[in-house]
mmCIF file of C-alpha atoms in Angstrom:
data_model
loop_
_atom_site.group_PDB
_atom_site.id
_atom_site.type_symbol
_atom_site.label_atom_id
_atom_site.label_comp_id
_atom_site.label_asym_id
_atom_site.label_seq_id
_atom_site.Cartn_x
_atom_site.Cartn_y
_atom_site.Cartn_z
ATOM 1 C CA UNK T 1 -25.333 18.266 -5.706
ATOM 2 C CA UNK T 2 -21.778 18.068 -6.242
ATOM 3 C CA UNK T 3 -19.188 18.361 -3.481
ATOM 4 C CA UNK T 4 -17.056 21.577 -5.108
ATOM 5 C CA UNK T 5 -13.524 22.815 -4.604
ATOM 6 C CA UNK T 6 -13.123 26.419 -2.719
ATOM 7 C CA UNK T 7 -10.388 28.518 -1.759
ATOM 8 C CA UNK T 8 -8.175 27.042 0.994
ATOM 9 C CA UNK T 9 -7.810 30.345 2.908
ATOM 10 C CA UNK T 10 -11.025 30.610 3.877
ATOM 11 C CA UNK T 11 -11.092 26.356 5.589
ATOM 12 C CA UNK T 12 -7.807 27.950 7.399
ATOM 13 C CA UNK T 13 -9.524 28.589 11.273
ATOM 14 C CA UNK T 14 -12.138 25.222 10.658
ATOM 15 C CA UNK T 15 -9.508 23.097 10.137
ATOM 16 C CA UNK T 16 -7.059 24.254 12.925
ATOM 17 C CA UNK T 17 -10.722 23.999 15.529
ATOM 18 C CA UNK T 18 -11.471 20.253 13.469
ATOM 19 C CA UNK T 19 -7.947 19.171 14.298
ATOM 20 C CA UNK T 20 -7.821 17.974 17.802
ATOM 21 C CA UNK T 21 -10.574 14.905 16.704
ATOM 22 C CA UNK T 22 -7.705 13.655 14.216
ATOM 23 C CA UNK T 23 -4.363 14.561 15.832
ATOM 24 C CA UNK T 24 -2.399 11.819 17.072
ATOM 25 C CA UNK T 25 0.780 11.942 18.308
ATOM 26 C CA UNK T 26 1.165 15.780 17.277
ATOM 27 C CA UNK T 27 -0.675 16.843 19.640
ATOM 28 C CA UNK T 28 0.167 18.259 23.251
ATOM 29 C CA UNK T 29 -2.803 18.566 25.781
ATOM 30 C CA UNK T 30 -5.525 20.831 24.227
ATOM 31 C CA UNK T 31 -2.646 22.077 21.604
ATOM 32 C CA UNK T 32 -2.936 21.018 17.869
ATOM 33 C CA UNK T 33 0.408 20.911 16.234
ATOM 34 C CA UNK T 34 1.250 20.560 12.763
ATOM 35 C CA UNK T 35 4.589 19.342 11.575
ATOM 36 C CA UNK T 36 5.880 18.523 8.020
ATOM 37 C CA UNK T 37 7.753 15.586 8.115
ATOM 38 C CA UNK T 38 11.154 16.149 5.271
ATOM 39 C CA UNK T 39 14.548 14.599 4.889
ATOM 40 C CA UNK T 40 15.087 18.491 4.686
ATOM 41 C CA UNK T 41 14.676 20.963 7.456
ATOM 42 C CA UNK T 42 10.592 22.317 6.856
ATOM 43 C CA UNK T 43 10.170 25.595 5.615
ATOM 44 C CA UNK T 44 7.663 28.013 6.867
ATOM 45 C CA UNK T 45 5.428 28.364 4.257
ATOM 46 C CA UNK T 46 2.765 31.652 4.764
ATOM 47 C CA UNK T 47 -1.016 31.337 3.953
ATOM 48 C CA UNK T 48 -1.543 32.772 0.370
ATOM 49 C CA UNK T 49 -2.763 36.891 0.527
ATOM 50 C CA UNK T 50 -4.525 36.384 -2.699
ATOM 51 C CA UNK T 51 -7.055 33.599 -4.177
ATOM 52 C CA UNK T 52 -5.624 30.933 -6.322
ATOM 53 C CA UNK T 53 -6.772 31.174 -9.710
ATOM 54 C CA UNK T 54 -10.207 29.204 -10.811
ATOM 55 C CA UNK T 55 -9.684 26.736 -12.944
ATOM 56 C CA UNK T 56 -11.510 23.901 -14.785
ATOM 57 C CA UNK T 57 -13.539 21.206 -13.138
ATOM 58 C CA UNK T 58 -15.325 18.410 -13.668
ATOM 59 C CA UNK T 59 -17.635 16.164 -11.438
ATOM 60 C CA UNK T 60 -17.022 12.544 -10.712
ATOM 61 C CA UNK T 61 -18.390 9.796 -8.645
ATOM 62 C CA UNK T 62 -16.506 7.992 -5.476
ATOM 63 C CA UNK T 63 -16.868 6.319 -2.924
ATOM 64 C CA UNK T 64 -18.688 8.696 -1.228
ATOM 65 C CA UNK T 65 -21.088 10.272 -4.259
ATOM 66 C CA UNK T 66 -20.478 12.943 -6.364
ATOM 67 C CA UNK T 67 -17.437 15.680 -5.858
ATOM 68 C CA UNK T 68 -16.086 18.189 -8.253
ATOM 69 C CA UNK T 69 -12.200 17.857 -8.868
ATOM 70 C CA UNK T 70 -9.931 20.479 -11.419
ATOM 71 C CA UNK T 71 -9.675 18.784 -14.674
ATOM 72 C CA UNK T 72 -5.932 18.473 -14.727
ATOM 73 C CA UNK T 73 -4.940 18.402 -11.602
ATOM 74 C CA UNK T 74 -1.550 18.795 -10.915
ATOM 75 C CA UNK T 75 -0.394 18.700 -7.197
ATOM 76 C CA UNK T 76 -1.622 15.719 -5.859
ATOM 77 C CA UNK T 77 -1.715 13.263 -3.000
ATOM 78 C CA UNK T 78 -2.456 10.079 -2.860
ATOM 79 C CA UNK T 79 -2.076 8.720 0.338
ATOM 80 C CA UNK T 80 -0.442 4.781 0.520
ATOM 81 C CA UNK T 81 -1.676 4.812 -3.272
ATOM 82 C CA UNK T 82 1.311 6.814 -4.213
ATOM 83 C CA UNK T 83 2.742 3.530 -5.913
ATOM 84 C CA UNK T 84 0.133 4.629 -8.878
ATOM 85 C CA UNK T 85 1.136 8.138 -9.535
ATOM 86 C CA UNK T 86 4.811 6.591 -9.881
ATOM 87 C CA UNK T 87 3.396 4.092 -12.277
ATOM 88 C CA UNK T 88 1.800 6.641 -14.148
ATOM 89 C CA UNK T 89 5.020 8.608 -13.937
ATOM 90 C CA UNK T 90 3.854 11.458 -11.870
ATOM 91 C CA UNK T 91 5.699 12.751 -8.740
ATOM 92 C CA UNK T 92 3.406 12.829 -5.799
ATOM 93 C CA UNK T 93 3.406 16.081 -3.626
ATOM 94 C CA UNK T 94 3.691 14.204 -0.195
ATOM 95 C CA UNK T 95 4.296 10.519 0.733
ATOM 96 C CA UNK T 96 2.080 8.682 3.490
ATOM 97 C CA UNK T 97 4.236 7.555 6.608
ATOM 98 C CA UNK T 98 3.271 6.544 9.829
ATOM 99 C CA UNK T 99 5.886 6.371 12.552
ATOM 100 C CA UNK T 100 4.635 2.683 13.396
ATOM 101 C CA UNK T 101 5.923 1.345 10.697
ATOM 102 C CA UNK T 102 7.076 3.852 8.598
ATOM 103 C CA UNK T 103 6.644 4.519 4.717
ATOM 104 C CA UNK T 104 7.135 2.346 1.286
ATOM 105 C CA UNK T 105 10.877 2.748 0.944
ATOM 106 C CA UNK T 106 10.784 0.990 -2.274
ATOM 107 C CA UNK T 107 9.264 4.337 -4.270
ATOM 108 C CA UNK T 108 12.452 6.190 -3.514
ATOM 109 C CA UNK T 109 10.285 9.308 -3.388
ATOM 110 C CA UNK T 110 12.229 12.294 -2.390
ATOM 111 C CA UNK T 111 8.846 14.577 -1.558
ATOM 112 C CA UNK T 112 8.008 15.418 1.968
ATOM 113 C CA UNK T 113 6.388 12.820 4.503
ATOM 114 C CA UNK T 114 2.843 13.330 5.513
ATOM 115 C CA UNK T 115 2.258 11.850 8.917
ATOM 116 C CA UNK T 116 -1.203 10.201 8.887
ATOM 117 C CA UNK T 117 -1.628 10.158 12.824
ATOM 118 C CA UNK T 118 -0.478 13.706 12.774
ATOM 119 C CA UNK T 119 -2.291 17.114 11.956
ATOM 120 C CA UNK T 120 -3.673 17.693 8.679
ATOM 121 C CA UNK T 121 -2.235 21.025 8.591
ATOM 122 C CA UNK T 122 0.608 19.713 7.333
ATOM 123 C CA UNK T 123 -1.506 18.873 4.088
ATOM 124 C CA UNK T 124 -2.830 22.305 3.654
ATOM 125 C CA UNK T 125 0.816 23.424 3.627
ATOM 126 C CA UNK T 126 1.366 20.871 1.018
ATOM 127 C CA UNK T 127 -1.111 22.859 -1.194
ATOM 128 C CA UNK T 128 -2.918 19.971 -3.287
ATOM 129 C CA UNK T 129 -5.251 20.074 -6.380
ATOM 130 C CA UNK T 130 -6.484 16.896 -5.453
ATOM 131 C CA UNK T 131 -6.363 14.297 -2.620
ATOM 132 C CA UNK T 132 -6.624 10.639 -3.435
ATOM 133 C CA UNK T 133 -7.485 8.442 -0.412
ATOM 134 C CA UNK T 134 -8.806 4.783 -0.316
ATOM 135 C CA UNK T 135 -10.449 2.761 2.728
ATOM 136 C CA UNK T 136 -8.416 3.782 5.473
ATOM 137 C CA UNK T 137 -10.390 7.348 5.049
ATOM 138 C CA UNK T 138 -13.260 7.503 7.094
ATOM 139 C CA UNK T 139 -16.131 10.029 6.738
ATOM 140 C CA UNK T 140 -14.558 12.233 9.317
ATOM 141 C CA UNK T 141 -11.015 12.288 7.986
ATOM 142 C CA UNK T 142 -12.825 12.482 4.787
ATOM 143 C CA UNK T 143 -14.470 15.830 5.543
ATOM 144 C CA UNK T 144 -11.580 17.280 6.998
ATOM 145 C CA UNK T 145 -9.357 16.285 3.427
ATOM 146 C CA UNK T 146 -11.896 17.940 2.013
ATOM 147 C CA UNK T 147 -11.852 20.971 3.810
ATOM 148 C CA UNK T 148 -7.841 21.236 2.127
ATOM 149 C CA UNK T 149 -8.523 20.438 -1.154
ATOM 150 C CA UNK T 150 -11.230 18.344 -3.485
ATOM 151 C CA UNK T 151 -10.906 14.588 -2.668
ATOM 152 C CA UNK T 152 -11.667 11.271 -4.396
ATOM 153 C CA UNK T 153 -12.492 8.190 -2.014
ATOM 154 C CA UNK T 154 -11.555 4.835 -4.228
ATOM 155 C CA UNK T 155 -15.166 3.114 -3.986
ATOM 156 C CA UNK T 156 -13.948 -0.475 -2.197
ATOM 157 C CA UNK T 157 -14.336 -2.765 -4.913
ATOM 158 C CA UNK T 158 -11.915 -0.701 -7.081
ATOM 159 C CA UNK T 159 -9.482 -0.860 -4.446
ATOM 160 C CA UNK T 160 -9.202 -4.659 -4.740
ATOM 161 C CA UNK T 161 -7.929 -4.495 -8.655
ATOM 162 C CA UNK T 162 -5.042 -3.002 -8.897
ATOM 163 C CA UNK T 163 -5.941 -2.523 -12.891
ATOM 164 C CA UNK T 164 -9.101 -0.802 -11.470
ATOM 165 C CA UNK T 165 -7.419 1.365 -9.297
ATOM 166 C CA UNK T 166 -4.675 2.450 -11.822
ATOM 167 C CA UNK T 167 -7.173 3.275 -14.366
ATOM 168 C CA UNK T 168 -9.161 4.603 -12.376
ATOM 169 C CA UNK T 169 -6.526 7.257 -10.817
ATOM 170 C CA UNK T 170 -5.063 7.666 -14.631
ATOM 171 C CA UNK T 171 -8.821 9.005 -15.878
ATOM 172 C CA UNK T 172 -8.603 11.350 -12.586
ATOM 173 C CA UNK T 173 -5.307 13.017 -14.243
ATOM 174 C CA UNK T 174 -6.358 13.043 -17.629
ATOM 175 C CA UNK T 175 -3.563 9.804 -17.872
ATOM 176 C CA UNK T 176 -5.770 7.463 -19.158
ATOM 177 C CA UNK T 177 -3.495 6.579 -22.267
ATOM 178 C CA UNK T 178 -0.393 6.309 -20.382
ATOM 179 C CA UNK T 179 -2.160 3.797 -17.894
ATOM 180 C CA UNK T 180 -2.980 1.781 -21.509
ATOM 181 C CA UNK T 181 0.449 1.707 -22.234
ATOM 182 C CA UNK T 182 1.388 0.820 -18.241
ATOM 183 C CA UNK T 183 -1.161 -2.079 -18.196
ATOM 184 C CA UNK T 184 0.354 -3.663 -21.159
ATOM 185 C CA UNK T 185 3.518 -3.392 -20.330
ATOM 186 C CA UNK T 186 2.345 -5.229 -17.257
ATOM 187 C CA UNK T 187 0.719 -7.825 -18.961
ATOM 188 C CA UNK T 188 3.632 -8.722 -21.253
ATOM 189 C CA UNK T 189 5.690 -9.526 -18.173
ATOM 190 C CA UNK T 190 2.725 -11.340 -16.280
ATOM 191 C CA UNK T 191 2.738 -13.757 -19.233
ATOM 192 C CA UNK T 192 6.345 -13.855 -19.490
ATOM 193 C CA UNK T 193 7.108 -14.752 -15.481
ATOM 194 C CA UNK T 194 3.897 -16.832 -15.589
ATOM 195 C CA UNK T 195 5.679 -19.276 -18.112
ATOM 196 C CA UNK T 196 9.186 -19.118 -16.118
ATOM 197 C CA UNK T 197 7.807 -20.089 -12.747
ATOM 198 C CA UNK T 198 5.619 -22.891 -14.302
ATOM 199 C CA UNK T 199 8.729 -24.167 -15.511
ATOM 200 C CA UNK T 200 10.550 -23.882 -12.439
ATOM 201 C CA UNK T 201 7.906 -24.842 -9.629
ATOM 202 C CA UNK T 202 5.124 -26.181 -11.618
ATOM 203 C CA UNK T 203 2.496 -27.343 -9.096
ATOM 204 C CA UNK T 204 4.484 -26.903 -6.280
ATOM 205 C CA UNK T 205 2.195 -24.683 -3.206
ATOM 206 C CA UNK T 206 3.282 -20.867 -1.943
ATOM 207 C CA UNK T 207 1.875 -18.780 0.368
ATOM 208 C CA UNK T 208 3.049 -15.767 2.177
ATOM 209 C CA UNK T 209 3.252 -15.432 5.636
ATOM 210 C CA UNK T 210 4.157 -12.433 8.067
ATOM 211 C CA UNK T 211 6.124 -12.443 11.307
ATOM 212 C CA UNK T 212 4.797 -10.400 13.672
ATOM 213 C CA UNK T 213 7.735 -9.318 16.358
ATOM 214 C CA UNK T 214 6.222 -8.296 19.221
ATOM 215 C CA UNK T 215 4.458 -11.157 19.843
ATOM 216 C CA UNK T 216 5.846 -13.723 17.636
ATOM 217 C CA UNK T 217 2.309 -14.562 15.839
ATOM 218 C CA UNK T 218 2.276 -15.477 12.227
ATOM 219 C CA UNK T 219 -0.103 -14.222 10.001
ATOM 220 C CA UNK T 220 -1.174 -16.561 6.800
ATOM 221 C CA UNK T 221 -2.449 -14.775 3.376
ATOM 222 C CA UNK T 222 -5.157 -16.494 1.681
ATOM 223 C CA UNK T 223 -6.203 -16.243 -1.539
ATOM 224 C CA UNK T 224 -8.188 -13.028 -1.681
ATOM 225 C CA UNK T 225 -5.566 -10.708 -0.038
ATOM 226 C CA UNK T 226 -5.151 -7.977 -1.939
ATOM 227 C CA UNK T 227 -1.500 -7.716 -1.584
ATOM 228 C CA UNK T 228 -0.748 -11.056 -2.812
ATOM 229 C CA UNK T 229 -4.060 -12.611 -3.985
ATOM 230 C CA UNK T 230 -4.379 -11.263 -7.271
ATOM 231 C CA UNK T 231 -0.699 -11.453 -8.827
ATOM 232 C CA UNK T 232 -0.068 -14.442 -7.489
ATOM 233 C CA UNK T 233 -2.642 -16.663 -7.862
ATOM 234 C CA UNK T 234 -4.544 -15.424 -10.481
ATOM 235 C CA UNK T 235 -2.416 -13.568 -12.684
ATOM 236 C CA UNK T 236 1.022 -15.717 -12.102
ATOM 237 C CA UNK T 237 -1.141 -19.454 -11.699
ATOM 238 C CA UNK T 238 0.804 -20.152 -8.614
ATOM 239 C CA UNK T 239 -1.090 -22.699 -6.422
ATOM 240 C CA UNK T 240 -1.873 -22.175 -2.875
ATOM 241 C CA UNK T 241 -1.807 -24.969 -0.090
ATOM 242 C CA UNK T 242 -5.234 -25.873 1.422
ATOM 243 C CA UNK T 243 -5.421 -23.678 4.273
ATOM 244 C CA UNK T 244 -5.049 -20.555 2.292
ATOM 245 C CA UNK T 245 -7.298 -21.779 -0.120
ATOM 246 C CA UNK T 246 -9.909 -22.341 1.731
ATOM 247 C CA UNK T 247 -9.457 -18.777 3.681
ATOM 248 C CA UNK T 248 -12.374 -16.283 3.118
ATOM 249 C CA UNK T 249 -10.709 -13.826 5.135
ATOM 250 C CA UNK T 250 -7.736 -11.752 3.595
ATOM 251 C CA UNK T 251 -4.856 -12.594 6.369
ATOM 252 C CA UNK T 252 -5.926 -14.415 9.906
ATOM 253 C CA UNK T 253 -3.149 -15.402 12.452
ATOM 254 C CA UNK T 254 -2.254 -19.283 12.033
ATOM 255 C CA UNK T 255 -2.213 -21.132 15.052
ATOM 256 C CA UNK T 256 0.555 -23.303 16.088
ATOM 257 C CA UNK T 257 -2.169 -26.200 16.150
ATOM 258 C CA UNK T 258 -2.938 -25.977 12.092
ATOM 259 C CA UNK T 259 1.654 -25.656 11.275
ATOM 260 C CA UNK T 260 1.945 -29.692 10.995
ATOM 261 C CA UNK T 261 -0.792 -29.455 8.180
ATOM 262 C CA UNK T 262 0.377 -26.312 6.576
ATOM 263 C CA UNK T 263 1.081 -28.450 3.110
ATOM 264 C CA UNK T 264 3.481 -25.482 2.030
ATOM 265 C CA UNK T 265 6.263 -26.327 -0.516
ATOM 266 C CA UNK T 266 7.822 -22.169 -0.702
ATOM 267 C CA UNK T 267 7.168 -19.705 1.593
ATOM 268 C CA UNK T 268 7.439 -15.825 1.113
ATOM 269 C CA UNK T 269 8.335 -14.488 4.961
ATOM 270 C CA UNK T 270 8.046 -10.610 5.762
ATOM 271 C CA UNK T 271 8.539 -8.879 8.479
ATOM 272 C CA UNK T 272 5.890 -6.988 10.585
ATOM 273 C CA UNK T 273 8.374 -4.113 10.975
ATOM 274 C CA UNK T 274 12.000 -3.103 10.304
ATOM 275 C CA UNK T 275 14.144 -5.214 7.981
ATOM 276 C CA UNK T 276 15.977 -8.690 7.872
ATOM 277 C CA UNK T 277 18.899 -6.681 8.888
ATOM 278 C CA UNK T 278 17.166 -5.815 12.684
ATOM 279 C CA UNK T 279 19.020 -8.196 15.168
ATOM 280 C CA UNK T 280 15.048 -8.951 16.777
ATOM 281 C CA UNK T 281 13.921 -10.322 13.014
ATOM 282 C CA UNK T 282 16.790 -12.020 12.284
ATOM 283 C CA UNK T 283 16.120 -13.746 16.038
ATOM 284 C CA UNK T 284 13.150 -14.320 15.425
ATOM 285 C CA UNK T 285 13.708 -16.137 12.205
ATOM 286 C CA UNK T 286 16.076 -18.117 13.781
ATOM 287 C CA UNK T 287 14.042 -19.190 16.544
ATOM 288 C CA UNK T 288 11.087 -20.356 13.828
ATOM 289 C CA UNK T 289 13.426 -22.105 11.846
ATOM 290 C CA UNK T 290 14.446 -24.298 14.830
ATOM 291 C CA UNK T 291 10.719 -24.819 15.960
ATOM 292 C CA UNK T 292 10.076 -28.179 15.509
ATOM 293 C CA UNK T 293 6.603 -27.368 14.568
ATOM 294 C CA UNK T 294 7.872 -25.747 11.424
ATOM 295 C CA UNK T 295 10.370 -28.009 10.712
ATOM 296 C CA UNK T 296 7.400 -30.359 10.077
ATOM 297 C CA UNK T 297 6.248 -27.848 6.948
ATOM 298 C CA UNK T 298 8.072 -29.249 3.570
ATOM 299 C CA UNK T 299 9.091 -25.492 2.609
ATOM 300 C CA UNK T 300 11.133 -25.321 6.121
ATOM 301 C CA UNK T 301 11.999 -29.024 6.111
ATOM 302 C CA UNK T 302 13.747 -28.129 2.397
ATOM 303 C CA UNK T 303 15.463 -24.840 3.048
ATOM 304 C CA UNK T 304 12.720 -23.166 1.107
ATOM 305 C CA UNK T 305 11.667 -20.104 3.138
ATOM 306 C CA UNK T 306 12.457 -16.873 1.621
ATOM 307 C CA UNK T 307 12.857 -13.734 3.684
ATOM 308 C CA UNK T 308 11.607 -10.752 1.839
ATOM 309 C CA UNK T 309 11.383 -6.376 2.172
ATOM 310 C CA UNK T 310 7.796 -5.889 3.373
ATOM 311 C CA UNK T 311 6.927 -2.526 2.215
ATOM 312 C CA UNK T 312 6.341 -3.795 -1.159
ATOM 313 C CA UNK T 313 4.944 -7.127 -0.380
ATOM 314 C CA UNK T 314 2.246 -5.415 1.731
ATOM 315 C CA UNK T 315 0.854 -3.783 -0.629
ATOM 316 C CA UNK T 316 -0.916 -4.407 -4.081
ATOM 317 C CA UNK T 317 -0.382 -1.880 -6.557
ATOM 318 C CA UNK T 318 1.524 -2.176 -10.012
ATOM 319 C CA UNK T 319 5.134 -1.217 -9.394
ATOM 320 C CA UNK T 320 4.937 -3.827 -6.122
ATOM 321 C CA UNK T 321 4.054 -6.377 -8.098
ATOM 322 C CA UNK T 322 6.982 -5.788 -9.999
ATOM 323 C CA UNK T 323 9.240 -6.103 -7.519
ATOM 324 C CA UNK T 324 7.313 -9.391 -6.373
ATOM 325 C CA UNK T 325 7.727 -10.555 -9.870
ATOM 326 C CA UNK T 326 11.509 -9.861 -9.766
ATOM 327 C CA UNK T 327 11.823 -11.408 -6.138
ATOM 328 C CA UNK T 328 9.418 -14.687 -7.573
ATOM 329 C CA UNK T 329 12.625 -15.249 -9.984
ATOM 330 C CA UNK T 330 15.626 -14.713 -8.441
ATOM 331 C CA UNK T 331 14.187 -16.577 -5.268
ATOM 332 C CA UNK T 332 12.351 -19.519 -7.656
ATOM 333 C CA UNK T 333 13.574 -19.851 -11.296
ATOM 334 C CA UNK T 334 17.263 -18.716 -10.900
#
């Protein structure tokens, strides 16, 4: 049987007793506290007197079996997948941000923030039709979403397509020939980037790597990331050097013992946190550039290291990989 929508109203008292097992840092002894994070000061915003409306729905399949969703939804969040709806050219109701790192400035969403370590009231505030949310959604915070509104787990192996995962999302919203029309636009400049870094690089070897602050730790991604794996080695041809070749895992911290035999001609360096701007990255930075170890890799040995905005690299949905495409050239074939 399907998983149905209901009337939020009636979740109101479950949710605010289910909230201590998910509050993070929004919490104060036994005292769950809900907060809508804004660039504007938060409105109260009363619990509605009356039921919503019914309206038409349809089931579907996810990740977690079958669940019945509105057929045109029209508020909706999807949380760290909001890159899509922007793709798709719909406004998301609420932006994912977690006060660790933050959120992905590069959307230049103006909505409110939803703090994922926070309470979910916030959400039911929000007042979705639909809740998108992907791996990071366990079946705990997954019953508690859907306690606020219908909601759609990505099944995994969508996730790692981001072609999947935008058509998938666009036949959630009844988008499905917009997403058409936003694939091959994509695919037009795939080809077209493709042929300008061949001509620029050729066989020369990239990989990305990420500095980690805190405790100055690199992190390598191989081949089968899926922030990096799929646009730039198999849709742009780019060629990887050994190591992350041969990786099966999706990032793993590179020791200082395997640097001398990094075989890296370009490398694409982000951030853990903050931006090249913060006085403990650009240190950093400074300090790796004058490591002897990594003056032994050919990209540092040549000048070719290329400091990037994370938010975008760390992710790998369609309007990232736009702005990796546009980074790819002015760093590469300008």
């Amino acid at each position: 049987m399907a998983r149905s929508g209901f009337m939020k109203t009636g979740w109101i008292s479950l949710i605010t007793a289910a909230m201590i097992t998910v509050t993070g840092c929004g919490s104060t002894g036994d005292q769950a506290v809900a907060t809508v994070t804004t660039d504007q000061p938060a409105q109260a915003t009363a619990a509605p007197s009356e039921a919503p409306p019914q309206t038409e729905t349809r089931v579907v399949t996810d990740g977690f079996g079958e669940v019945e969703i509105p057929t045109n939804p029209k508020r909706i969040s999807a949380l760290y997948r909001e890159d899509y709806l922007v793709a798709l050219g719909v406004t998301p109701i609420v932006q994912y941000y977690n006060p660790m790192w933050g959120k992905q400035d590069y959307l230049k969403l103006e909505v409110p923030l939803f703090d994922v370590t926070g309470s979910i009231e916030a959400m039911l505030v929000s007042e979705p039709d639909l809740i998108i949310g992907a791996g990071e959604v366990d079946v705990a915070q997954y019953a508690l979403y859907s306690k606020v509104a219908p909601t759609f787990r990505l099944p995994d192996d969508v996730l790692a397509d981001s072609r999947k995962t935008l058509t998938l999302i666009a036949e959630l919203l009844g988008l499905s020939d917009k997403a058409e029309q936003v694939l091959a636009d994509y695919e037009a400049r795939i080809v077209d980037v493709k042929a300008k870094l061949n001509a620029a690089i050729g066989d020369e070897k990239l990989v990305v790597l990420r500095m980690n602050v805190v405790d100055k730790s690199i992190n390598i991604f191989g081949i089968h990331n899926t922030f990096v794996g799929q646009i730039l080695y198999e849709d742009l041809g780019l060629k990887a050097p050994r190591f992350a070749e041969a990786m099966t895992e999706g990032n793993i911290v590179l020791s200082k013992e395997v640097i001398p035999e990094l075989d890296a001609d370009r490398i694409i360096l982000l951030p853990s946190n903050g931006t090249w701007e913060d006085e403990s990255n650009t240190k950093a930075l400074e300090e790796m550039k004058a490591d002897p170890l990594w003056q032994t890799v050919p990209a540092f040995k040549n000048g070719h290291v290329y400091p990037v905005e994370r938010s975008y690299w760390q992710t790998g949905a369609i309007t990232a990989n736009g702005l990796k495409m546009d980074d790819l050239l002015r760093l590469l074939a300008s």
